[in-house]
Each structure stands twice: as C-alpha cells, then as structure tokens.
Coordinates of C-alpha atoms in Angstrom, one line a residue:
Chain A
M11 CA 13.7 7.6 -58.5
S12 CA 14.1 3.9 -58.9
S13 CA 17.1 4.2 -56.9
S14 CA 15.6 6.2 -54.2
R15 CA 12.7 3.7 -54.0
R16 CA 15.2 1.0 -53.8
S17 CA 17.1 2.6 -51.2
R18 CA 14.1 3.3 -49.5
Q19 CA 12.9 -0.1 -49.7
A20 CA 16.4 -1.4 -48.6
S21 CA 16.2 0.8 -45.6
S22 CA 12.6 -0.1 -45.0
R23 CA 13.5 -3.8 -45.2
I24 CA 16.4 -3.6 -42.7
S25 CA 14.0 -1.7 -40.4
D26 CA 11.2 -4.1 -40.9
D27 CA 13.7 -7.0 -40.1
Q28 CA 14.8 -5.3 -37.0
I29 CA 11.5 -4.6 -36.3
T30 CA 10.4 -7.9 -36.5
D31 CA 12.8 -9.2 -34.4
L32 CA 12.4 -6.5 -31.6
I33 CA 8.6 -7.4 -32.0
S34 CA 9.2 -10.8 -31.1
K35 CA 11.7 -10.0 -28.4
L36 CA 8.8 -8.0 -26.8
R37 CA 6.5 -10.6 -27.3
Q38 CA 8.5 -13.1 -25.2
S39 CA 9.0 -10.6 -22.5
I40 CA 5.2 -10.2 -22.1
P41 CA 3.8 -13.1 -20.2
E42 CA 0.2 -12.4 -21.3
I43 CA 1.3 -13.0 -25.2
R44 CA 3.7 -15.5 -24.7
Q45 CA 1.6 -17.7 -22.7
N46 CA -1.8 -17.1 -24.2
R47 CA -1.2 -17.0 -28.0
R48 CA 1.2 -19.8 -29.3
S49 CA 0.8 -18.5 -32.6
N50 CA 3.3 -16.6 -34.9
T51 CA 0.9 -14.2 -36.0
V52 CA 0.5 -11.8 -33.5
S53 CA 0.2 -8.5 -34.9
A54 CA 2.6 -6.0 -34.2
S55 CA 0.0 -3.5 -33.1
K56 CA -1.3 -6.3 -30.6
V57 CA 2.4 -6.7 -29.3
L58 CA 2.7 -2.9 -28.9
Q59 CA -0.5 -2.4 -27.1
E60 CA 0.2 -5.3 -24.7
T61 CA 3.5 -3.8 -24.1
C62 CA 2.2 -0.5 -22.9
N63 CA -0.3 -2.1 -20.9
Y64 CA 2.3 -4.5 -19.4
I65 CA 4.7 -1.3 -18.7
R66 CA 1.9 0.5 -17.0
N67 CA 1.2 -2.4 -15.0
L68 CA 4.5 -2.9 -13.9
N69 CA 4.7 0.7 -13.3
K70 CA 1.7 0.6 -11.1
E71 CA 3.1 -2.4 -9.2
A72 CA 6.5 -0.8 -8.6
D73 CA 4.9 2.1 -7.0
D74 CA 2.7 0.1 -5.0
L75 CA 5.6 -2.1 -3.5
S76 CA 7.5 1.0 -3.1
D77 CA 5.0 2.4 -0.8
R78 CA 4.6 -1.0 1.1
L79 CA 8.5 -0.8 1.5
S80 CA 8.4 2.6 2.7
Q81 CA 5.7 1.6 5.0
L82 CA 8.1 -1.2 6.0
L83 CA 11.0 1.2 6.3
E84 CA 9.1 3.1 9.1
T85 CA 8.7 0.2 11.2
I86 CA 12.3 -1.0 11.5
D87 CA 15.2 0.9 12.7
P88 CA 16.2 3.6 10.3
N89 CA 20.0 2.9 10.7
S90 CA 19.9 -1.1 10.3
P91 CA 21.1 -2.2 7.0
Q92 CA 17.8 -3.4 6.1
A93 CA 16.6 0.2 6.0
A94 CA 19.3 0.7 3.6
I95 CA 18.2 -1.9 1.5
I96 CA 14.5 -0.8 1.5
R97 CA 15.7 2.7 0.9
S98 CA 17.6 1.5 -2.2
L99 CA 14.7 -0.3 -3.5
I100 CA 12.4 2.5 -3.0
N101 CA 14.6 5.0 -4.7
E102 CA 15.1 2.9 -7.6
Chain B
M15 CA -2.5 0.7 3.6
P16 CA -0.2 2.5 5.8
L17 CA -3.0 2.4 8.7
F18 CA -3.4 -1.2 7.8
E19 CA 0.2 -1.9 8.5
L20 CA 0.1 0.2 11.6
L21 CA -2.8 -1.8 12.6
R22 CA -1.1 -5.2 11.8
L23 CA 1.6 -4.4 13.8
T24 CA -0.2 -3.0 17.0
K25 CA -2.5 -6.1 16.8
A26 CA 0.6 -8.2 16.8
N27 CA 2.1 -6.3 19.4
L28 CA -1.4 -6.4 21.3
E29 CA -1.5 -10.1 21.0
S30 CA 2.1 -10.5 22.3
A31 CA 1.8 -7.9 25.0
Q32 CA -1.6 -9.2 26.4
D33 CA -2.4 -12.5 27.1
R34 CA -5.3 -11.9 29.1
N35 CA -7.5 -12.2 26.3
P36 CA -8.2 -15.4 25.1
S37 CA -10.5 -14.8 22.4
P38 CA -9.1 -13.0 19.2
P39 CA -8.1 -9.6 19.8
V40 CA -10.0 -7.9 17.2
D41 CA -13.3 -9.6 18.2
E42 CA -12.4 -8.7 21.8
V43 CA -11.4 -5.3 21.2
V44 CA -14.5 -4.6 19.1
E45 CA -16.7 -6.0 21.9
L46 CA -15.0 -4.0 24.1
V47 CA -15.4 -0.8 22.6
W48 CA -18.9 -1.1 21.5
K49 CA -20.6 -3.1 23.7
N50 CA -22.7 -0.5 25.3
G51 CA -23.5 -1.6 28.5
Q52 CA -20.2 -2.6 29.4
I53 CA -17.2 -1.1 27.7
S54 CA -14.6 -3.5 28.7
T55 CA -11.6 -3.0 27.1
Q56 CA -10.4 -6.5 27.1
S57 CA -13.7 -8.3 28.1
Q58 CA -11.8 -9.2 31.3
S59 CA -13.7 -8.4 34.7
T60 CA -10.7 -6.4 35.9
R61 CA -10.9 -4.1 33.0
S62 CA -14.5 -3.9 32.4
R63 CA -16.3 -1.0 33.4
N64 CA -20.1 -0.2 33.3
I65 CA -20.9 2.9 31.7
P66 CA -24.4 4.1 31.9
P67 CA -25.5 3.4 28.6
P68 CA -27.7 6.3 28.2
Q69 CA -24.7 8.8 28.9
A70 CA -22.5 7.2 26.7
I71 CA -25.1 6.8 24.0
H72 CA -26.2 10.3 24.2
Q73 CA -23.0 11.8 24.2
A74 CA -21.6 9.6 21.5
S75 CA -24.8 9.8 19.4
S76 CA -24.9 13.7 19.7
S77 CA -21.4 14.2 18.7
R78 CA -21.7 11.8 16.0
V79 CA -25.0 13.4 14.5
R80 CA -23.2 16.5 14.4
E81 CA -20.3 15.4 12.6
I82 CA -21.7 12.9 10.3
G83 CA -24.5 14.8 9.3
N84 CA -27.0 12.2 9.8
S85 CA -26.5 10.3 6.7
S86 CA -23.5 7.9 7.1
K87 CA -23.7 7.7 10.7
T88 CA -23.8 3.8 10.9
T89 CA -20.9 4.0 8.5
M90 CA -18.8 5.8 11.0
M91 CA -20.0 4.0 13.6
D92 CA -19.2 0.6 12.0
E93 CA -15.9 2.0 11.1
I94 CA -15.0 2.8 14.3
P95 CA -14.8 -0.7 16.1
M96 CA -12.7 -2.2 13.4
S97 CA -10.0 0.5 13.5
V98 CA -9.9 1.4 16.9
P99 CA -9.2 -1.8 18.8
S100 CA -6.4 -3.0 17.2
L101 CA -4.3 0.0 16.3
M102 CA -5.0 1.8 19.7
T103 CA -4.8 -1.2 21.8
G104 CA -1.5 -1.8 20.2
M105 CA -0.4 1.5 20.8
S106 CA -1.5 1.7 24.4
Q107 CA 0.4 -1.4 24.9
D108 CA 3.4 -0.4 23.2
D109 CA 5.1 2.8 23.1
D110 CA 7.3 2.1 20.2
L111 CA 4.4 2.6 18.1
V112 CA 3.9 6.0 19.1
P113 CA 7.2 7.1 17.6
W114 CA 6.3 5.1 14.7
L115 CA 3.3 7.0 14.3
N116 CA 4.9 10.5 14.8
H117 CA 7.6 9.4 12.3
H118 CA 5.0 8.3 9.7
Q119 CA 4.2 11.7 8.4
S120 CA 3.7 10.6 5.0
L121 CA 0.3 9.0 5.3
D122 CA -3.0 10.1 3.9
G123 CA -4.7 13.4 5.2
Y124 CA -6.3 11.8 8.2
C125 CA -3.5 9.8 9.1
S126 CA -1.3 12.7 9.6
D127 CA -4.0 14.3 11.6
F128 CA -4.1 11.0 13.5
L129 CA -0.8 11.3 14.2
Q130 CA -0.5 14.8 15.2
D131 CA -3.0 14.1 17.8
V132 CA -0.6 11.4 19.1
S133 CA 2.4 13.5 19.5
P134 CA 1.2 15.9 22.1
V135 CA 0.9 13.2 24.3
T136 CA 1.7 15.0 27.5
V137 CA -0.8 17.8 26.8
N138 CA -3.2 17.2 29.3
E139 CA -5.6 19.8 30.4
Q140 CA -8.3 19.6 33.1
E141 CA -10.6 22.0 31.0
S142 CA -13.8 20.0 31.9
D143 CA -16.0 23.0 30.8
I144 CA -17.0 21.2 27.5
V145 CA -20.5 19.9 28.0
V146 CA -19.7 16.9 26.3
N147 CA -16.9 15.5 28.7
Q148 CA -18.5 17.0 31.8
T149 CA -19.7 13.2 32.5
V150 CA -17.0 11.9 31.0
F151 CA -14.1 13.8 32.8
P152 CA -14.9 12.7 36.4
L153 CA -14.9 9.2 35.3
F154 CA -11.7 9.9 33.5
Q155 CA -10.1 11.4 36.3
R156 CA -11.1 8.9 38.8
Q157 CA -9.7 6.0 36.5
N158 CA -6.4 7.8 35.4
N159 CA -5.3 10.2 38.0
G160 CA -6.3 12.8 36.3
N161 CA -4.8 14.3 33.1
E162 CA -1.9 15.4 34.5
S163 CA 1.1 15.2 32.8
A164 CA 3.6 12.0 32.7
P165 CA 0.5 9.5 32.8
P166 CA 1.8 6.3 34.1
A167 CA 1.0 4.5 30.8
A168 CA 1.2 5.2 27.1
S169 CA -2.6 4.5 27.0
S170 CA -3.6 7.1 29.5
S171 CA -1.3 9.6 28.0
Q172 CA -2.8 9.1 24.5
Y173 CA -6.0 9.3 26.3
N174 CA -4.9 12.4 27.8
S175 CA -4.0 13.8 24.5
F176 CA -7.3 12.9 23.2
Q177 CA -9.0 14.5 26.2
S178 CA -6.8 17.6 25.4
H179 CA -8.1 17.5 21.9
S180 CA -11.3 17.2 22.9
V181 CA -10.9 19.9 25.4
Y182 CA -9.4 22.0 22.4
G183 CA -12.6 21.2 20.5
S184 CA -14.6 23.5 22.8
D185 CA -11.8 26.3 22.4
R186 CA -10.9 26.6 18.7
A187 CA -8.6 29.6 19.3
R188 CA -6.1 27.6 21.3
E189 CA -5.7 24.8 18.4
P190 CA -4.1 25.3 15.1
T191 CA -6.0 25.5 12.2
S192 CA -5.2 22.0 11.1
Q193 CA -5.9 20.6 14.4
Q194 CA -9.4 22.3 14.8
A195 CA -11.1 19.5 13.2
K196 CA -9.7 17.0 15.2
P197 CA -10.8 18.1 18.7
D198 CA -14.3 17.9 17.3
R199 CA -13.9 14.6 16.2
F200 CA -12.2 13.8 19.4
T201 CA -15.0 15.1 21.5
Q202 CA -17.5 13.0 19.4
T203 CA -15.2 10.2 20.4
Q204 CA -14.4 10.9 23.7
E205 CA -17.7 10.2 25.1
P206 CA -17.5 6.2 24.3
L207 CA -13.8 6.2 25.1
V208 CA -14.0 8.0 28.5
A209 CA -16.9 6.0 29.4
C210 CA -14.8 2.7 28.7
N211 CA -11.7 4.7 30.3
K212 CA -9.6 2.2 29.1
P213 CA -6.8 2.0 26.2
G214 CA -9.5 0.7 24.4
L215 CA -11.4 3.7 24.5
I216 CA -8.4 5.9 23.6
N217 CA -8.0 3.3 20.6
F218 CA -11.3 4.0 19.6
S219 CA -11.1 7.6 19.7
H220 CA -8.1 7.6 17.8
F221 CA -9.6 5.5 15.0
L222 CA -12.6 7.4 15.2
R223 CA -11.0 10.6 14.4
P224 CA -9.6 9.7 11.1
A225 CA -12.8 7.9 10.6
T226 CA -14.7 11.1 11.1
L227 CA -12.0 13.2 9.8
A228 CA -13.5 13.4 6.6
K229 CA -17.0 14.5 8.1
P230 CA -17.4 18.3 8.4
N231 CA -16.2 19.1 12.0
N232 CA -18.3 21.6 13.5
L233 CA -18.7 19.4 16.5
Q234 CA -18.5 21.4 19.6
G235 CA -19.5 18.9 21.9
G236 CA -22.9 19.8 22.2
N237 CA -25.6 17.6 23.4
E238 CA -28.1 18.7 20.8
K239 CA -28.3 15.6 19.0
S240 CA -31.0 13.5 18.9
P241 CA -30.5 10.8 21.3
Q242 CA -32.9 8.7 19.5
R243 CA -30.6 7.9 16.9
S244 CA -27.9 6.7 19.3
P245 CA -29.6 3.4 20.4
N246 CA -29.8 2.4 16.9
V247 CA -26.1 3.0 16.2
F248 CA -24.9 1.5 19.3
Q249 CA -26.9 -1.5 18.9
T250 CA -25.4 -2.1 15.7
R251 CA -22.3 -2.1 17.4
V252 CA -23.4 -3.8 20.5
L253 CA -23.5 -7.1 18.5
G254 CA -20.0 -7.2 19.5
A255 CA -19.3 -9.9 17.0
K256 CA -16.6 -9.2 14.6
E257 CA -18.4 -10.6 11.9
T258 CA -21.3 -8.7 12.3
V259 CA -19.3 -5.7 12.5
D260 CA -17.5 -6.9 9.3
K261 CA -20.7 -7.0 7.7
A262 CA -22.2 -3.8 8.7
L263 CA -18.7 -2.4 7.7
N264 CA -18.8 -3.9 4.3
E265 CA -22.3 -2.5 3.9
S266 CA -21.6 0.7 4.9
V267 CA -18.7 0.7 3.0
A268 CA -20.4 0.0 -0.2
S269 CA -22.6 2.8 0.6
A270 CA -20.5 5.1 2.1
T271 CA -19.3 8.5 0.7
P272 CA -16.0 8.5 -1.0
K273 CA -14.2 9.7 2.3
D274 CA -16.0 7.3 4.1
N275 CA -14.6 4.6 1.8
Q276 CA -11.1 5.5 2.6
K277 CA -11.6 5.1 6.1
A278 CA -13.8 2.2 5.6
C279 CA -11.0 0.6 3.5
L280 CA -8.6 1.0 6.2
I281 CA -11.3 -0.5 8.6
S282 CA -12.1 -3.4 6.5
E283 CA -8.5 -3.9 5.8
D284 CA -8.0 -4.0 9.7
S285 CA -11.0 -6.4 10.1
C286 CA -9.5 -8.6 7.4
R287 CA -6.2 -8.3 9.0
K288 CA -6.1 -12.0 8.9
D289 CA -6.6 -12.3 5.2
Q290 CA -4.2 -11.5 2.8
E291 CA -2.9 -8.0 2.4
S292 CA -3.4 -8.1 -1.1
E293 CA -6.9 -8.9 -0.8
K294 CA -7.7 -6.2 1.6
A295 CA -6.0 -3.5 -0.7
V296 CA -8.2 -4.8 -3.5
V297 CA -11.3 -4.6 -1.7
C298 CA -10.4 -1.4 -0.7
S299 CA -9.6 0.0 -4.1
S300 CA -12.4 -1.7 -5.5
V301 CA -14.9 0.0 -2.9
G302 CA -13.1 3.5 -3.4
S303 CA -12.9 3.1 -7.4
G304 CA -16.2 4.2 -7.7
N305 CA -16.0 7.1 -6.0
S306 CA -14.0 10.2 -6.1
P307 CA -11.7 10.6 -3.2
D308 CA -9.8 13.6 -2.4
G309 CA -6.1 13.9 -3.7
P310 CA -4.3 14.3 -0.5
S311 CA -6.2 11.9 1.4
E312 CA -6.8 9.2 -0.9
S313 CA -5.0 5.8 -0.1
P314 CA -2.4 4.6 -2.3
S315 CA -4.6 1.4 -3.2
L316 CA -7.4 3.5 -4.4
S317 CA -5.4 5.9 -6.3
L318 CA -3.7 3.1 -7.9
K319 CA -7.1 1.5 -8.7
R320 CA -8.1 4.6 -10.3
K321 CA -5.2 5.2 -12.3
H322 CA -5.5 1.7 -13.5
S323 CA -9.0 2.0 -14.5
D324 CA -8.0 5.4 -16.2
T325 CA -5.4 3.7 -18.2
Q326 CA -7.9 0.8 -19.3
D327 CA -10.3 3.5 -20.2
I328 CA -7.6 5.0 -22.4
D329 CA -6.5 1.8 -24.0
C330 CA -10.0 0.9 -24.9
H331 CA -10.7 4.5 -26.1
S332 CA -7.7 4.4 -28.4
E333 CA -8.6 1.0 -29.6
D334 CA -11.9 2.3 -30.2
V335 CA -10.8 5.4 -32.1
E336 CA -8.5 3.2 -34.2
E337 CA -11.2 0.9 -35.2
E338 CA -13.4 3.7 -36.0
S339 CA -10.6 5.6 -38.0
G340 CA -10.2 2.2 -39.8
D341 CA -13.7 1.6 -40.6
G342 CA -13.9 5.3 -42.0
R343 CA -11.3 4.7 -44.4
K344 CA -12.6 1.6 -45.3
E345 CA -15.9 3.1 -46.6
T346 CA -14.2 5.6 -48.6
A347 CA -11.8 3.3 -50.2
P348 CA -14.3 1.4 -52.2
S349 CA -16.0 4.6 -53.2
R350 CA -12.7 6.0 -54.6
A351 CA -11.7 2.7 -56.1
G352 CA -15.0 2.1 -58.2
N353 CA -14.0 4.3 -60.8
G354 CA -10.5 2.7 -61.7
S355 CA -9.8 -1.0 -62.5
K356 CA -10.1 -4.1 -60.2
R357 CA -6.5 -4.0 -59.8
S358 CA -5.9 -0.6 -59.0
R359 CA -9.0 -1.0 -56.5
S360 CA -7.5 -3.8 -54.8
A361 CA -4.2 -2.2 -54.8
E362 CA -5.6 1.1 -53.3
V363 CA -7.6 -1.1 -50.8
H364 CA -4.3 -2.8 -49.8
N365 CA -2.6 0.4 -49.7
L366 CA -5.2 1.7 -47.5
S367 CA -5.2 -1.2 -45.3
E368 CA -1.8 -1.1 -44.9
R369 CA -1.6 2.7 -44.1
R370 CA -4.3 2.1 -41.5
R371 CA -2.2 -0.8 -40.0
R372 CA 0.8 1.2 -40.0
D373 CA -1.0 4.1 -38.5
R374 CA -2.0 1.8 -35.8
I375 CA 1.4 0.8 -35.1
N376 CA 2.9 4.2 -35.1
E377 CA 0.3 5.3 -32.6
K378 CA 1.1 2.4 -30.2
M379 CA 4.7 3.2 -30.8
R380 CA 4.4 6.6 -29.7
S381 CA 2.6 5.7 -26.7
L382 CA 5.1 3.3 -25.9
Q383 CA 7.8 5.9 -26.4
E384 CA 5.9 8.0 -23.8
L385 CA 5.9 5.2 -21.3
I386 CA 9.6 4.8 -21.6
P387 CA 11.5 7.2 -19.3
N388 CA 14.2 9.4 -20.9
C389 CA 13.6 8.0 -24.4
N390 CA 14.8 10.5 -27.1
K391 CA 15.1 8.1 -30.0
V392 CA 13.2 8.8 -32.9
D393 CA 14.5 5.6 -34.7
K394 CA 11.7 2.9 -34.4
A395 CA 14.3 0.0 -33.8
S396 CA 16.2 1.8 -31.1
M397 CA 13.2 2.8 -29.5
L398 CA 11.9 -0.6 -29.3
D399 CA 15.3 -1.7 -27.9
E400 CA 14.9 0.7 -25.2
A401 CA 11.4 -0.5 -24.6
I402 CA 12.7 -4.0 -24.3
E403 CA 15.4 -3.2 -21.9
Y404 CA 13.1 -0.8 -19.8
L405 CA 10.6 -3.7 -19.6
K406 CA 13.1 -6.3 -18.5
S407 CA 14.3 -4.0 -15.9
L408 CA 10.8 -3.2 -14.7
Q409 CA 10.2 -6.7 -14.3
L410 CA 13.4 -7.2 -12.4
Q411 CA 12.6 -4.1 -10.0
V412 CA 9.1 -5.3 -9.4
Q413 CA 10.2 -8.7 -8.4
I414 CA 13.0 -7.6 -6.3
M415 CA 10.8 -5.3 -4.4
S416 CA 8.0 -7.8 -4.0
M417 CA 10.4 -10.3 -2.5
A418 CA 11.9 -7.6 -0.1
S419 CA 8.2 -6.6 0.9
G420 CA 7.3 -10.2 1.4
Y421 CA 10.4 -10.7 3.6
Y422 CA 10.0 -7.9 5.5
M423 CA 6.5 -7.5 6.1
P424 CA 5.2 -10.6 7.3
P425 CA 7.6 -11.5 9.8
V426 CA 5.2 -14.0 11.6
M427 CA 4.2 -15.9 8.4
F428 CA 6.8 -18.5 8.9
P429 CA 5.8 -21.3 11.2
P430 CA 8.0 -21.5 14.1
G431 CA 8.9 -25.1 13.1
M432 CA 10.8 -23.9 9.9
G433 CA 13.4 -22.4 12.2
H434 CA 15.7 -20.1 10.5
Y435 CA 15.4 -21.6 7.0
P436 CA 12.6 -19.3 6.1
A437 CA 14.7 -16.5 7.3
A438 CA 17.7 -17.4 5.4
A439 CA 15.5 -17.7 2.5
A440 CA 14.0 -14.4 2.7
A441 CA 17.8 -13.3 3.4
M442 CA 18.7 -14.7 0.2
A443 CA 15.9 -12.9 -1.5
M444 CA 17.3 -9.6 0.0
G445 CA 20.8 -10.8 -1.0
M446 CA 19.6 -11.0 -4.4
G447 CA 17.8 -7.8 -4.4
M448 CA 20.6 -5.9 -3.1
P449 CA 22.8 -6.4 -5.9
Y450 CA 20.2 -5.9 -8.4
A451 CA 19.0 -3.0 -6.6
M452 CA 22.5 -1.4 -7.1
G453 CA 22.3 -2.5 -10.5
L454 CA 19.0 -1.2 -11.5
P455 CA 20.1 2.3 -12.2
D456 CA 22.5 0.5 -14.6
L457 CA 20.0 -1.3 -16.0
S458 CA 18.0 1.5 -17.2
R459 CA 20.7 2.5 -19.2
G460 CA 20.9 -0.7 -20.9
G461 CA 23.5 -2.3 -18.9
P462 CA 23.5 -6.2 -18.5
L463 CA 21.5 -7.5 -15.9
V464 CA 23.9 -9.6 -14.2
N465 CA 26.5 -7.0 -13.6
H466 CA 27.2 -7.9 -10.1
G467 CA 26.8 -11.6 -10.5
P468 CA 30.4 -12.6 -10.7
Q469 CA 31.2 -10.5 -7.7
F470 CA 29.3 -13.2 -5.4
Q471 CA 30.8 -16.3 -4.6
V472 CA 28.9 -19.3 -5.2
S473 CA 28.3 -21.4 -2.2
G474 CA 26.6 -24.6 -1.6
M475 CA 23.3 -22.8 -1.0
Q476 CA 20.1 -24.4 -1.7
Q477 CA 17.8 -22.0 -3.9
P478 CA 14.5 -21.7 -2.2
V479 CA 13.5 -18.7 -4.0
S480 CA 13.1 -19.0 -7.6
M481 CA 14.5 -16.2 -9.4
P482 CA 13.7 -15.0 -13.0
M483 CA 16.0 -16.3 -15.8
A484 CA 17.7 -13.0 -16.0
M485 CA 19.5 -13.8 -12.9
P486 CA 21.1 -17.2 -13.3
R487 CA 24.7 -16.5 -12.7
V488 CA 23.9 -14.6 -9.6
S489 CA 21.6 -17.3 -7.8
S490 CA 23.9 -18.6 -5.5
G491 CA 26.0 -15.9 -4.9
G492 CA 23.2 -13.6 -4.3
F493 CA 21.6 -16.1 -1.8
F494 CA 25.0 -16.4 0.0
T495 CA 25.3 -12.8 0.4
G496 CA 21.6 -12.2 1.4
S497 CA 22.1 -14.9 4.0
S498 CA 25.0 -13.3 5.2
M499 CA 23.6 -9.9 5.0
M500 CA 20.7 -11.3 7.3
D501 CA 23.1 -12.3 9.8
M502 CA 25.2 -9.6 9.5
N503 CA 22.6 -7.4 10.4
K504 CA 22.4 -9.4 13.9
S505 CA 26.0 -10.0 14.4
D506 CA 26.9 -6.3 14.2
D507 CA 30.3 -7.0 13.3
G508 CA 30.7 -4.0 11.4
S509 CA 30.0 -5.9 8.0
T510 CA 26.6 -4.3 7.6
R511 CA 28.3 -2.0 5.3
D512 CA 28.6 -4.5 2.9
L513 CA 25.0 -4.2 2.4
S514 CA 25.2 -0.9 0.7
S515 CA 28.0 -1.8 -1.3
S516 CA 26.9 -5.3 -2.1
K517 CA 30.0 -5.7 -4.5
D518 CA 32.8 -6.4 -2.2
Q519 CA 32.9 -10.2 -1.9
T520 CA 35.7 -10.5 0.3
K521 CA 33.8 -8.4 2.9
N522 CA 30.9 -10.6 2.6
N523 CA 32.9 -13.9 3.0
N524 CA 34.4 -12.5 6.1
S525 CA 31.3 -11.5 7.5
L526 CA 29.9 -15.0 7.5
K527 CA 32.4 -16.3 10.0
P528 CA 31.0 -14.5 13.1
I529 CA 27.5 -15.9 11.9
K530 CA 27.4 -19.1 13.9
R531 CA 24.3 -18.3 15.8
K532 CA 21.9 -20.0 13.4
P533 CA 22.9 -23.7 13.0
A534 CA 20.6 -24.2 10.2
S535 CA 22.0 -21.4 8.3
S536 CA 25.5 -21.6 9.3
D537 CA 25.7 -25.2 7.8
Q538 CA 24.9 -23.8 4.6
F539 CA 27.3 -21.0 4.9
S540 CA 30.2 -22.8 6.0
G541 CA 30.8 -24.0 2.6
S542 CA 31.8 -20.6 1.6
S543 CA 34.1 -19.8 4.4

C-alpha cells in the first residue's frame, strides 16, 4: 500500500512538475496572459482556458485569412508563382 | 468579403480607366445611378441621360415592391447604389473582371447568382414583350444598337445579359431553376438601369440582383406596384450624396432582415471601401451577428462572427457550470464534515476543493485536446506538449498569412514615393512566408520551426518586417529569398519554380542576377550575388 502510494505520488510528482513546466510554457505563448498578468500564480485552469480561447481565435483568424487569400488568388494570374504561394498558404 | 474585394478592384479599375470623373467614383456612381431625374453614369454631360422620372420610378418601384414585400424596400434601395456603382462600373470598364467573376464561383449564394448572370454575356434577346421593359427597351435599343450579340463594350454586353435575364423573367420556362429568381430581380433592376442606359445602370442592376436575391422573387415585371412608394424610395436615393446613402444604408442595415444584412454588409463594405477592410468586415459581422443568415449564403465574416460568439458563449457557459458545480460541492462538504473533527473537516474540505480544481483542469484539458487536431495522446504532459506546438504553429501560420494578404491585397497602399522598397519589404514577407508555408506541415508534427532557415543565404538585407522570435535565423535569408521571388516573378527567368521549392538556395541566388530592373532592391540584393 505504501509502496503503491509512494509510486503514485512519485509518478504524480513527476507529471506535476512536467505539467507545471508545460503550463508555464503555454503561459508564455499566450500573449493575453503573459502581458496582462505578471504574477506567477496564474491558475492552471485559467491558463488552459486562455489556451483554448486563443487557439480558437487563431483558427478563426487563419480561416479568415485563408478566405482572403483565396479571394486574392482569384484576382491574380493563376499560373504566377504568387498564386502558388498563396495556394500553399491556404492549403496549410 | 469577396464581393468587397471585387468592388475594390473594380473601383480601382474604374478610377484608373476613367478620368472623366473628377469627383470620387463612389459618390459619382451613386449619384449617377440614383439621381432620379437624370441618371447620368458619370455625371458628365456626355453620358447624362434624362429619363422620365415617373417611368423609371414606377417601374423600379413596382418591381421592387413586388420583390421586397414592402417591408425592407428602403433597405434594398439603399443597398443598391453603394454596391452597384463601384462594381459594375468597374466591370463595364474592364473586361478582365468578368472572367474574374466567372471564376469566382465559391462566393456566397447571391454572389454565385451574380456571376452566373454575368457569364451569358452574349445572350441578348429582343423580347420586349415584358411589360416592364417596354418603356426601357426602346431606350436601350436606341442607345446600344440593340441587344444583338457582340456588343461593342463589355458594359453593353453585360447590359444585354441583364436584359436577357429580365426577359427571361417573364418566361420562366426558359431559364434554369437556379436562375429564375435572377431574372425577376433583374427586371426589377432593369428599369432604373435601362433608363440610365449606361454602364452604371448595368452595374446597378448587377448589384441590385444580389441585393434582392434574398427577397422572394415573384417579380414578373408587372406594373401593379403602387407608384406612390417609388417617389419616396427614389427620393432617398436622389440625395445622391454618398454620405447620405451610407447613413441610409447603415440604418437600413441595422433594421434589415438577415439576408438584407448580408447584402447590406457587402454594400456597407463597398461604401466604406476607403476605410480599412477589417473595419468593414467587423461592421458587417457585427450587423449580421444578431441575425440568422442562411448557411450557404452567409458571408465569411458573419459566419466567423457567429462562431466566435458561439464559442464565447460556450466558454462562459462552461465557466458557469464549473462554478455552479463547485458551489454545490462546497455546500455539501461542510454538512458532511460537521460530524467529524475539525481536522478531518478541513482535510475533507481541502480534498473537495482539490478535486474541484482538478475537475476543472481536466475539463479544460479535454476541451483543449478536442481543439488540437490529430491528438491521440492520453497523457497530460504529452498532450500539453502537443498543444504548445500546435499553438506556436498556429501563431506562425496566422502571421504569415496576414503578411501575405497584406502584401497582396492593397497594392495601392504604398505611396509612390516609396518606390520599390515596400514591394521589396512585402516580398521579403512573402519570402518569409514561403519557407514557413512549406514548413508548416512539419510544424504540426512537432518539427522545428526553423527547418528551412539555414537553407537561405544571409544577405545584407534590411529587415523592415518584424518577424516573430521563432524565426530568427531565417530573417535575412528569408527576406532575401522573398525579394528574389518577387523579382523572379517579373523577370520570368524560369526561376519562379523556386517559389514552390523554396529550399534551393542556389537557384535563389542565381535568380537574383537578372534582377536589375529595380535599382533600389538590386542594390540590396547585390550583396548576396
């Protein structure tokens, strides 16, 4: 029992450290949290929440931009290299 | 938005093609189309034609009354001038736009209808049996040598197409089902256009169609509508001032039906063409967010806005749910712990709060996992790793795409005094974008961000574009490549292939040599070659 508890705690400790690191990494990537809250006590749930929102916003932005680029693609010569560039961006 | 782009392009073309109009094209066109008494396309004496106001008014009003159903008539009327002048005048002036329109089949529903009407340009039929067009046709024939095929100008051809459509309106059997609605709209729009008998008219009808596309189209070109409404409708337009129309547009937009909003959004976008595009899209989306537009016909901005609001609602809802569940647990905890000692109670409370916190975090992790594509990790740490990578790649992609769109979209943004520098800067952006566009698929798999960085030579290029920290090594090389790509396209030296590869720096270097046309950029490039 104690051994299992210890192992459980060990594993949880490791993953806790990992999770903390990852959460801090996420925090750095998200401009909202990084700029607004300079404290080290941002809760994990808040970070995760902001991450989800940020990813959604980025997806939306990417869709919007790809729409724009597809429109632009129509306006230029389809055989030009710029068209190839735009197409590659849109497909991604 | 697509329509907005078309409008912008056509407006630019119109401005460049026609120097006869000293006044701003938009204002001009608006006035032109809607100045009841004298629908002069370019507000020039050469083109001004005076149509008997009552005729045009009656026809337009009658048709419009039918289509709109009396409620949002002002909306439609308001929408028309803004959208018509810019696009159609541009189209009439520039044949290149027509193939563009034909090719642009992925637009919204009304847009597709719009384009379909444009394609059968040469379909001109002289069936003047339509009551609506009776007064109009003679005018049209007089002005445009009839509706015969091979009209001299694109405008007339377009006009003919519209005429034919209006003709078809009376004879539904001839038109395919998808186009049946269009002729109706066209008939309605025919009157003012024909009266003007100008490219501006065509433009107007062209735009009027999409504007009225949403409305039920049972318009048979009858004259049964009450002419009384027409004066009011026209008067709103006769104002002629763009600002006035804009105000009317905005008002109508605010009160319009969902479909109207879509069109109004386009029109408002068109009216605000001079403003930033983002503002227009935002305005359009803000207008349309409150309504429930149709699925196929909703504009991208509207759909995006709606999705965003939905996601926001979901987020708020999830947060509320969490708080409620937490409160519920809080209430139960004290009641249970009351029987035990203080320590156990505190421990229990602590456990409960901890559990609550963990549940919240797990829930967010699950939602995050759903957002990340192709995430089959059950481990928290690896999932967070993937989330971080995905987030970074998304940031990169969005930045690149924004740069690309910024470079390609407003070619007239740069002042002429800047010369080739902005082009080079934009090219650099594109150069940055190319390698990373190729590398983005790798990014999603967790590859390094600067995969292609070392492949590009470093030149003494300046760095006008500030890139994110993730691309430090590629900066110079990327800029170099981008500018080279820019010039490659124009030099046609066969190095354009490099754009697709973006990994052959040797080729890129060689491609720079023929690029001597731009003194400003060549000086910068000479360092590498």
